PDB file of N, CA and C in Angstrom:
ATOM      1  N   UNK R  73     -20.494  -0.635 -21.546  1.00  0.00           N
ATOM      2  CA  UNK R  73     -19.733   0.246 -22.146  1.00  0.00           C
ATOM      3  C   UNK R  73     -19.540   1.529 -21.831  1.00  0.00           C
ATOM      4  N   UNK R  74     -20.906   2.165 -22.150  1.00  0.00           N
ATOM      5  CA  UNK R  74     -20.911   3.530 -21.788  1.00  0.00           C
ATOM      6  C   UNK R  74     -20.377   3.747 -20.241  1.00  0.00           C
ATOM      7  N   UNK R  75     -21.058   2.927 -19.144  1.00  0.00           N
ATOM      8  CA  UNK R  75     -20.660   3.181 -17.971  1.00  0.00           C
ATOM      9  C   UNK R  75     -19.101   3.281 -17.674  1.00  0.00           C
ATOM     10  N   UNK R  76     -18.480   1.942 -18.331  1.00  0.00           N
ATOM     11  CA  UNK R  76     -16.709   2.039 -18.020  1.00  0.00           C
ATOM     12  C   UNK R  76     -16.119   3.304 -18.828  1.00  0.00           C
ATOM     13  N   UNK R  77     -16.654   3.771 -19.787  1.00  0.00           N
ATOM     14  CA  UNK R  77     -16.158   4.728 -20.536  1.00  0.00           C
ATOM     15  C   UNK R  77     -16.340   6.004 -19.627  1.00  0.00           C
ATOM     16  N   UNK R  78     -17.348   6.153 -18.840  1.00  0.00           N
ATOM     17  CA  UNK R  78     -17.844   7.512 -17.890  1.00  0.00           C
ATOM     18  C   UNK R  78     -16.884   7.311 -16.689  1.00  0.00           C
ATOM     19  N   UNK R  79     -16.381   6.039 -16.277  1.00  0.00           N
ATOM     20  CA  UNK R  79     -15.352   5.726 -14.907  1.00  0.00           C
ATOM     21  C   UNK R  79     -14.201   6.216 -15.480  1.00  0.00           C
ATOM     22  N   UNK R  80     -13.666   5.922 -16.546  1.00  0.00           N
ATOM     23  CA  UNK R  80     -12.231   6.113 -17.077  1.00  0.00           C
ATOM     24  C   UNK R  80     -12.369   7.473 -17.155  1.00  0.00           C
ATOM     25  N   UNK R  81     -13.222   8.425 -17.776  1.00  0.00           N
ATOM     26  CA  UNK R  81     -13.291   9.669 -18.260  1.00  0.00           C
ATOM     27  C   UNK R  81     -12.967  10.353 -16.935  1.00  0.00           C
ATOM     28  N   UNK R  82     -14.084  10.184 -15.763  1.00  0.00           N
ATOM     29  CA  UNK R  82     -13.991  10.727 -14.598  1.00  0.00           C
ATOM     30  C   UNK R  82     -12.580  10.540 -13.917  1.00  0.00           C
ATOM     31  N   UNK R  83     -12.177   9.333 -13.852  1.00  0.00           N
ATOM     32  CA  UNK R  83     -11.144   8.966 -13.210  1.00  0.00           C
ATOM     33  C   UNK R  83      -9.630  10.010 -13.860  1.00  0.00           C
ATOM     34  N   UNK R  84      -9.421  10.169 -15.137  1.00  0.00           N
ATOM     35  CA  UNK R  84      -8.810  10.917 -15.926  1.00  0.00           C
ATOM     36  C   UNK R  84      -8.874  12.429 -15.212  1.00  0.00           C
ATOM     37  N   UNK R  85     -10.218  12.876 -15.341  1.00  0.00           N
ATOM     38  CA  UNK R  85     -10.453  14.170 -14.977  1.00  0.00           C
ATOM     39  C   UNK R  85      -9.915  14.483 -13.673  1.00  0.00           C
ATOM     40  N   UNK R  86     -10.380  13.851 -12.686  1.00  0.00           N
ATOM     41  CA  UNK R  86      -9.966  13.979 -11.206  1.00  0.00           C
ATOM     42  C   UNK R  86      -8.217  13.591 -11.016  1.00  0.00           C
ATOM     43  N   UNK R  87      -7.845  12.780 -11.866  1.00  0.00           N
ATOM     44  CA  UNK R  87      -6.454  12.845 -11.454  1.00  0.00           C
ATOM     45  C   UNK R  87      -5.629  14.106 -12.168  1.00  0.00           C
ATOM     46  N   UNK R  88      -6.142  14.748 -13.211  1.00  0.00           N
ATOM     47  CA  UNK R  88      -5.540  15.773 -13.869  1.00  0.00           C
ATOM     48  C   UNK R  88      -6.051  17.029 -12.826  1.00  0.00           C
ATOM     49  N   UNK R  89      -7.152  17.313 -12.145  1.00  0.00           N
ATOM     50  CA  UNK R  89      -6.940  18.148 -11.179  1.00  0.00           C
ATOM     51  C   UNK R  89      -6.393  18.104  -9.890  1.00  0.00           C
ATOM     52  N   UNK R  90      -6.317  16.635  -9.496  1.00  0.00           N
ATOM     53  CA  UNK R  90      -5.191  16.753  -8.316  1.00  0.00           C
ATOM     54  C   UNK R  90      -3.595  16.999  -8.800  1.00  0.00           C
ATOM     55  N   UNK R  91      -3.158  16.781  -9.872  1.00  0.00           N
ATOM     56  CA  UNK R  91      -1.828  16.767 -10.413  1.00  0.00           C
ATOM     57  C   UNK R  91      -1.682  18.666 -10.673  1.00  0.00           C
ATOM     58  N   UNK R  92      -2.882  19.189 -10.885  1.00  0.00           N
ATOM     59  CA  UNK R  92      -2.723  20.416 -11.248  1.00  0.00           C
ATOM     60  C   UNK R  92      -2.504  21.247  -9.894  1.00  0.00           C
ATOM     61  N   UNK R  93      -3.625  20.851  -8.834  1.00  0.00           N
ATOM     62  CA  UNK R  93      -3.678  21.258  -7.651  1.00  0.00           C
ATOM     63  C   UNK R  93      -2.245  21.292  -7.063  1.00  0.00           C
ATOM     64  N   UNK R  94      -1.385  20.177  -7.035  1.00  0.00           N
ATOM     65  CA  UNK R  94      -0.320  19.798  -6.179  1.00  0.00           C
ATOM     66  C   UNK R  94       0.950  20.706  -6.987  1.00  0.00           C
ATOM     67  N   UNK R  95       0.932  20.968  -8.496  1.00  0.00           N
ATOM     68  CA  UNK R  95       2.242  22.079  -9.155  1.00  0.00           C
ATOM     69  C   UNK R  95       1.884  23.303  -8.784  1.00  0.00           C
ATOM     70  N   UNK R  96       0.560  24.094  -8.646  1.00  0.00           N
ATOM     71  CA  UNK R  96       0.345  25.043  -8.232  1.00  0.00           C
ATOM     72  C   UNK R  96       0.693  25.715  -6.878  1.00  0.00           C
ATOM     73  N   UNK R  97       0.619  24.777  -5.997  1.00  0.00           N
ATOM     74  CA  UNK R  97       1.331  25.325  -4.832  1.00  0.00           C
ATOM     75  C   UNK R  97       2.693  25.654  -4.926  1.00  0.00           C
ATOM     76  N   UNK R  98       3.486  24.461  -5.251  1.00  0.00           N
ATOM     77  CA  UNK R  98       4.779  24.335  -5.553  1.00  0.00           C
ATOM     78  C   UNK R  98       5.370  25.906  -6.003  1.00  0.00           C
ATOM     79  N   UNK R  99       4.679  26.059  -7.476  1.00  0.00           N
ATOM     80  CA  UNK R  99       4.814  27.380  -7.979  1.00  0.00           C
ATOM     81  C   UNK R  99       4.652  28.529  -7.165  1.00  0.00           C
ATOM     82  N   UNK R 100       3.588  28.578  -6.226  1.00  0.00           N
ATOM     83  CA  UNK R 100       3.407  29.924  -5.524  1.00  0.00           C
ATOM     84  C   UNK R 100       4.426  29.484  -4.386  1.00  0.00           C
ATOM     85  N   UNK R 101       5.095  28.412  -3.775  1.00  0.00           N
ATOM     86  CA  UNK R 101       6.309  28.566  -2.964  1.00  0.00           C
ATOM     87  C   UNK R 101       7.386  29.230  -3.385  1.00  0.00           C
ATOM     88  N   UNK R 102       7.751  29.030  -4.762  1.00  0.00           N
ATOM     89  CA  UNK R 102       9.063  29.448  -5.380  1.00  0.00           C
ATOM     90  C   UNK R 102       8.644  30.604  -5.993  1.00  0.00           C
ATOM     91  N   UNK R 103       8.188  31.318  -5.967  1.00  0.00           N
ATOM     92  CA  UNK R 103       7.630  32.540  -6.766  1.00  0.00           C
ATOM     93  C   UNK R 103       8.613  33.534  -6.197  1.00  0.00           C
ATOM     94  N   UNK R 104       9.443  34.207  -7.299  1.00  0.00           N
ATOM     95  CA  UNK R 104      10.331  35.234  -6.719  1.00  0.00           C
ATOM     96  C   UNK R 104      11.695  34.466  -6.321  1.00  0.00           C
ATOM     97  N   UNK R 105      11.946  33.258  -6.539  1.00  0.00           N
ATOM     98  CA  UNK R 105      13.042  32.733  -6.029  1.00  0.00           C
ATOM     99  C   UNK R 105      14.062  33.145  -7.090  1.00  0.00           C
ATOM    100  N   UNK R 106      13.955  32.827  -8.133  1.00  0.00           N
ATOM    101  CA  UNK R 106      15.054  33.186  -9.464  1.00  0.00           C
ATOM    102  C   UNK R 106      15.569  34.572  -9.171  1.00  0.00           C
ATOM    103  N   UNK R 107      14.574  35.642  -9.132  1.00  0.00           N
ATOM    104  CA  UNK R 107      14.941  36.929  -8.931  1.00  0.00           C
ATOM    105  C   UNK R 107      15.962  37.367  -7.593  1.00  0.00           C
ATOM    106  N   UNK R 108      15.494  36.820  -6.555  1.00  0.00           N
ATOM    107  CA  UNK R 108      16.181  36.604  -5.439  1.00  0.00           C
ATOM    108  C   UNK R 108      17.902  36.323  -5.675  1.00  0.00           C
ATOM    109  N   UNK R 109      17.707  35.263  -6.171  1.00  0.00           N
ATOM    110  CA  UNK R 109      18.996  34.581  -6.606  1.00  0.00           C
ATOM    111  C   UNK R 109      19.935  35.352  -7.655  1.00  0.00           C
ATOM    112  N   UNK R 110      19.091  36.001  -8.398  1.00  0.00           N
ATOM    113  CA  UNK R 110      19.918  36.723  -9.237  1.00  0.00           C
ATOM    114  C   UNK R 110      20.674  37.829  -8.705  1.00  0.00           C
ATOM    115  N   UNK R 111      19.671  38.537  -7.719  1.00  0.00           N
ATOM    116  CA  UNK R 111      20.538  39.865  -7.094  1.00  0.00           C
ATOM    117  C   UNK R 111      21.445  39.389  -6.335  1.00  0.00           C
ATOM    118  N   UNK R 112      21.193  38.269  -5.378  1.00  0.00           N
ATOM    119  CA  UNK R 112      22.364  37.916  -4.612  1.00  0.00           C
ATOM    120  C   UNK R 112      23.587  37.436  -5.079  1.00  0.00           C
ATOM    121  N   UNK R 113      23.565  36.921  -6.488  1.00  0.00           N
ATOM    122  CA  UNK R 113      24.590  36.491  -7.101  1.00  0.00           C
ATOM    123  C   UNK R 113      25.323  37.665  -7.819  1.00  0.00           C
ATOM    124  N   UNK R 114      24.694  38.623  -8.053  1.00  0.00           N
ATOM    125  CA  UNK R 114      25.549  39.734  -8.766  1.00  0.00           C
ATOM    126  C   UNK R 114      25.749  40.878  -7.474  1.00  0.00           C
ATOM    127  N   UNK R 115      25.797  40.536  -6.132  1.00  0.00           N
ATOM    128  CA  UNK R 115      26.149  41.046  -5.264  1.00  0.00           C
ATOM    129  C   UNK R 115      27.706  41.069  -4.764  1.00  0.00           C
ATOM    130  N   UNK R 116      28.690  41.591  -5.348  1.00  0.00           N
ATOM    131  CA  UNK R 116      29.949  41.264  -4.898  1.00  0.00           C
ATOM    132  C   UNK R 116      30.254  41.848  -3.598  1.00  0.00           C
ATOM    133  N   UNK R 117      30.328  42.595  -3.037  1.00  0.00           N
ATOM    134  CA  UNK R 117      30.512  43.003  -1.721  1.00  0.00           C
ATOM    135  C   UNK R 117      29.092  43.662  -0.954  1.00  0.00           C
ATOM    136  N   UNK R 118      28.653  42.700  -0.300  1.00  0.00           N
ATOM    137  CA  UNK R 118      27.289  43.228   0.687  1.00  0.00           C
ATOM    138  C   UNK R 118      27.753  43.995   1.664  1.00  0.00           C
ATOM    139  N   UNK R 119      28.878  44.284   1.987  1.00  0.00           N
ATOM    140  CA  UNK R 119      28.982  45.068   3.102  1.00  0.00           C
ATOM    141  C   UNK R 119      29.592  46.430   2.595  1.00  0.00           C
ATOM    142  N   UNK R 120      29.637  46.728   1.429  1.00  0.00           N
ATOM    143  CA  UNK R 120      30.390  47.781   0.875  1.00  0.00           C
ATOM    144  C   UNK R 120      29.843  49.053   1.482  1.00  0.00           C
ATOM    145  N   UNK R 121      28.485  49.366   2.015  1.00  0.00           N
ATOM    146  CA  UNK R 121      28.103  50.387   2.174  1.00  0.00           C
ATOM    147  C   UNK R 121      28.330  50.981   3.917  1.00  0.00           C
ATOM    148  N   UNK R 122      29.144  49.796   4.479  1.00  0.00           N
ATOM    149  CA  UNK R 122      29.751  50.241   5.719  1.00  0.00           C
ATOM    150  C   UNK R 122      31.050  50.953   5.587  1.00  0.00           C
ATOM    151  N   UNK R 123      31.684  50.665   4.196  1.00  0.00           N
ATOM    152  CA  UNK R 123      33.049  51.209   4.353  1.00  0.00           C
ATOM    153  C   UNK R 123      32.651  53.022   3.743  1.00  0.00           C
ATOM    154  N   UNK R 124      33.093  53.967   4.575  1.00  0.00           N
ATOM    155  CA  UNK R 124      32.818  54.953   4.539  1.00  0.00           C
ATOM    156  C   UNK R 124      34.096  55.929   3.828  1.00  0.00           C
ATOM    157  N   UNK R 125      35.172  55.212   3.667  1.00  0.00           N
ATOM    158  CA  UNK R 125      36.568  55.910   3.253  1.00  0.00           C
ATOM    159  C   UNK R 125      36.227  56.496   1.845  1.00  0.00           C
ATOM    160  N   UNK R 126      36.902  57.546   1.121  1.00  0.00           N
ATOM    161  CA  UNK R 126      36.763  58.002   0.152  1.00  0.00           C
ATOM    162  C   UNK R 126      37.360  57.135  -1.198  1.00  0.00           C
ATOM    163  N   UNK R 127      36.832  56.808  -2.201  1.00  0.00           N
ATOM    164  CA  UNK R 127      37.445  56.083  -3.240  1.00  0.00           C
ATOM    165  C   UNK R 127      38.410  56.593  -3.503  1.00  0.00           C
ATOM    166  N   UNK R 128      39.658  55.824  -3.987  1.00  0.00           N
ATOM    167  CA  UNK R 128      40.840  56.186  -4.485  1.00  0.00           C
ATOM    168  C   UNK R 128      41.249  55.480  -5.890  1.00  0.00           C
ATOM    169  N   UNK R 129      42.070  56.062  -6.753  1.00  0.00           N
ATOM    170  CA  UNK R 129      42.007  55.132  -8.026  1.00  0.00           C
ATOM    171  C   UNK R 129      42.851  56.158  -8.841  1.00  0.00           C
ATOM    172  N   UNK R 130      42.298  55.799  -9.912  1.00  0.00           N
ATOM    173  CA  UNK R 130      42.821  56.894 -11.324  1.00  0.00           C
ATOM    174  C   UNK R 130      42.602  58.308 -10.741  1.00  0.00           C
ATOM    175  N   UNK R 131      44.038  59.067 -11.482  1.00  0.00           N
ATOM    176  CA  UNK R 131      43.985  60.336 -11.014  1.00  0.00           C
ATOM    177  C   UNK R 131      43.080  61.319 -12.034  1.00  0.00           C
ATOM    178  N   UNK R 132      42.963  62.669 -11.686  1.00  0.00           N
ATOM    179  CA  UNK R 132      41.923  63.202 -12.767  1.00  0.00           C
ATOM    180  C   UNK R 132      42.328  63.216 -14.321  1.00  0.00           C
ATOM    181  N   UNK R 133      43.476  63.372 -14.454  1.00  0.00           N
ATOM    182  CA  UNK R 133      43.977  63.497 -15.832  1.00  0.00           C
ATOM    183  C   UNK R 133      43.621  62.019 -16.810  1.00  0.00           C
ATOM    184  N   UNK R 134      43.901  60.863 -15.976  1.00  0.00           N
ATOM    185  CA  UNK R 134      43.777  59.701 -16.377  1.00  0.00           C
ATOM    186  C   UNK R 134      42.373  59.400 -16.760  1.00  0.00           C
ATOM    187  N   UNK R 135      41.510  60.034 -15.736  1.00  0.00           N
ATOM    188  CA  UNK R 135      40.022  59.774 -16.157  1.00  0.00           C
ATOM    189  C   UNK R 135      39.674  60.584 -17.126  1.00  0.00           C
ATOM    190  N   UNK R 136      40.010  61.698 -17.103  1.00  0.00           N
ATOM    191  CA  UNK R 136      39.496  62.609 -18.157  1.00  0.00           C
ATOM    192  C   UNK R 136      39.779  61.841 -19.774  1.00  0.00           C
ATOM    193  N   UNK R 137      41.019  61.467 -19.700  1.00  0.00           N
ATOM    194  CA  UNK R 137      41.130  60.848 -20.820  1.00  0.00           C
ATOM    195  C   UNK R 137      40.214  59.599 -21.272  1.00  0.00           C
ATOM    196  N   UNK R 138      40.167  58.775 -20.456  1.00  0.00           N
ATOM    197  CA  UNK R 138      39.437  57.985 -20.633  1.00  0.00           C
ATOM    198  C   UNK R 138      37.788  58.106 -20.728  1.00  0.00           C
ATOM    199  N   UNK R 139      37.208  59.287 -20.270  1.00  0.00           N
ATOM    200  CA  UNK R 139      35.853  59.561 -20.447  1.00  0.00           C
ATOM    201  C   UNK R 139      35.807  60.386 -22.244  1.00  0.00           C
ATOM    202  N   UNK R 140      37.119  61.051 -22.397  1.00  0.00           N
ATOM    203  CA  UNK R 140      37.184  61.619 -23.879  1.00  0.00           C
ATOM    204  C   UNK R 140      37.084  60.529 -24.658  1.00  0.00           C
ATOM    205  N   UNK R 141      38.144  59.391 -24.611  1.00  0.00           N
ATOM    206  CA  UNK R 141      37.848  58.432 -25.599  1.00  0.00           C
ATOM    207  C   UNK R 141      36.594  57.604 -25.582  1.00  0.00           C
ATOM    208  N   UNK R 142      36.020  57.315 -24.598  1.00  0.00           N
ATOM    209  CA  UNK R 142      34.515  57.085 -24.819  1.00  0.00           C
ATOM    210  C   UNK R 142      33.628  57.839 -25.248  1.00  0.00           C
ATOM    211  N   UNK R 143      33.510  59.262 -25.204  1.00  0.00           N
ATOM    212  CA  UNK R 143      32.795  60.089 -25.905  1.00  0.00           C
ATOM    213  C   UNK R 143      33.031  59.978 -27.469  1.00  0.00           C
ATOM    214  N   UNK R 144      34.210  60.078 -27.707  1.00  0.00           N
ATOM    215  CA  UNK R 144      34.533  59.831 -29.216  1.00  0.00           C
ATOM    216  C   UNK R 144      34.336  58.762 -29.877  1.00  0.00           C
ATOM    217  N   UNK R 145      34.236  57.527 -29.117  1.00  0.00           N
ATOM    218  CA  UNK R 145      33.484  56.437 -29.742  1.00  0.00           C
ATOM    219  C   UNK R 145      32.290  56.838 -30.282  1.00  0.00           C
ATOM    220  N   UNK R 146      31.459  57.582 -29.596  1.00  0.00           N
ATOM    221  CA  UNK R 146      30.062  57.482 -30.581  1.00  0.00           C
ATOM    222  C   UNK R 146      29.873  58.488 -31.276  1.00  0.00           C
ATOM    223  N   UNK R 147      31.133  59.182 -31.813  1.00  0.00           N
ATOM    224  CA  UNK R 147      31.153  60.574 -32.718  1.00  0.00           C
ATOM    225  C   UNK R 147      31.291  59.818 -34.037  1.00  0.00           C
ATOM    226  N   UNK R 148      32.026  58.481 -33.977  1.00  0.00           N
ATOM    227  CA  UNK R 148      32.275  57.935 -35.513  1.00  0.00           C
ATOM    228  C   UNK R 148      31.044  57.043 -35.635  1.00  0.00           C
ATOM    229  N   UNK R 149      30.694  57.186 -37.269  1.00  0.00           N
ATOM    230  CA  UNK R 149      29.489  56.126 -37.357  1.00  0.00           C
ATOM    231  C   UNK R 149      30.038  54.839 -37.556  1.00  0.00           C
ATOM    232  N   UNK R 150      29.309  53.848 -37.157  1.00  0.00           N
ATOM    233  CA  UNK R 150      29.642  52.345 -37.214  1.00  0.00           C
ATOM    234  C   UNK R 150      30.048  51.969 -38.553  1.00  0.00           C
ATOM    235  N   UNK R 151      30.951  51.150 -38.818  1.00  0.00           N
ATOM    236  CA  UNK R 151      31.121  50.838 -40.229  1.00  0.00           C
ATOM    237  C   UNK R 151      29.966  50.073 -40.867  1.00  0.00           C
ATOM    238  N   UNK R 152      29.699  49.972 -41.967  1.00  0.00           N
ATOM    239  CA  UNK R 152      29.001  49.299 -42.707  1.00  0.00           C
ATOM    240  C   UNK R 152      28.944  48.018 -42.710  1.00  0.00           C
ATOM    241  N   UNK R 153      28.298  47.113 -42.579  1.00  0.00           N
ATOM    242  CA  UNK R 153      28.807  45.655 -42.731  1.00  0.00           C
ATOM    243  C   UNK R 153      28.141  45.109 -44.065  1.00  0.00           C
ATOM    244  N   UNK R 154      29.193  44.445 -44.747  1.00  0.00           N
ATOM    245  CA  UNK R 154      28.991  43.784 -45.736  1.00  0.00           C
ATOM    246  C   UNK R 154      28.394  42.401 -45.665  1.00  0.00           C
ATOM    247  N   UNK R 155      27.156  41.933 -45.983  1.00  0.00           N
ATOM    248  CA  UNK R 155      26.522  40.655 -45.886  1.00  0.00           C
ATOM    249  C   UNK R 155      26.360  39.910 -47.169  1.00  0.00           C
ATOM    250  N   UNK R 156      27.236  38.949 -47.451  1.00  0.00           N
ATOM    251  CA  UNK R 156      27.145  37.814 -48.506  1.00  0.00           C
ATOM    252  C   UNK R 156      26.491  36.696 -48.272  1.00  0.00           C
ATOM    253  N   UNK R 157      25.209  36.456 -48.976  1.00  0.00           N
ATOM    254  CA  UNK R 157      24.717  35.087 -48.599  1.00  0.00           C
ATOM    255  C   UNK R 157      24.842  34.093 -49.700  1.00  0.00           C
ATOM    256  N   UNK R 158      25.270  33.161 -49.599  1.00  0.00           N
ATOM    257  CA  UNK R 158      25.865  32.247 -50.633  1.00  0.00           C
ATOM    258  C   UNK R 158      24.987  31.089 -50.751  1.00  0.00           C
ATOM    259  N   UNK R 159      24.113  30.896 -51.756  1.00  0.00           N
ATOM    260  CA  UNK R 159      23.461  30.030 -51.726  1.00  0.00           C
ATOM    261  C   UNK R 159      23.552  28.748 -52.610  1.00  0.00           C
ATOM    262  N   UNK R 160      24.620  28.562 -52.869  1.00  0.00           N
ATOM    263  CA  UNK R 160      25.646  27.368 -53.291  1.00  0.00           C
ATOM    264  C   UNK R 160      25.383  27.351 -54.734  1.00  0.00           C
ATOM    265  N   UNK R 161      25.463  26.255 -55.560  1.00  0.00           N
ATOM    266  CA  UNK R 161      25.130  25.696 -56.692  1.00  0.00           C
ATOM    267  C   UNK R 161      24.530  24.724 -56.780  1.00  0.00           C
ATOM    268  N   UNK R 162      23.632  24.697 -57.733  1.00  0.00           N
ATOM    269  CA  UNK R 162      22.667  23.572 -58.274  1.00  0.00           C
ATOM    270  C   UNK R 162      23.116  22.780 -59.476  1.00  0.00           C
ATOM    271  N   UNK R 163      23.462  21.503 -59.432  1.00  0.00           N
ATOM    272  CA  UNK R 163      23.702  20.891 -60.699  1.00  0.00           C
ATOM    273  C   UNK R 163      25.228  20.550 -60.333  1.00  0.00           C
ATOM    274  N   UNK R 164      26.280  21.046 -61.423  1.00  0.00           N
ATOM    275  CA  UNK R 164      27.768  21.236 -61.376  1.00  0.00           C
ATOM    276  C   UNK R 164      28.232  22.068 -60.537  1.00  0.00           C
TER     277      UNK R 164
END
């Protein structure tokens, strides 16, 4: 009985080592892939650095008003939030 228990235990330990060895190599192969994919997916125009034309768009007055409105939003304190916790009723 002891011999068969030893064989089963050694088989389980050996199998776990083999499985862990296979999984660690796959993790090493894919290390950093998520970061690279996130950077690639967030790049709208990869050739934008080759365009040396000046940027045109909003005129100075419109830009100034947008910046003023943006700064004024930080001057106002945020409104206090009222939190109501309803515990319900027991019985009737």
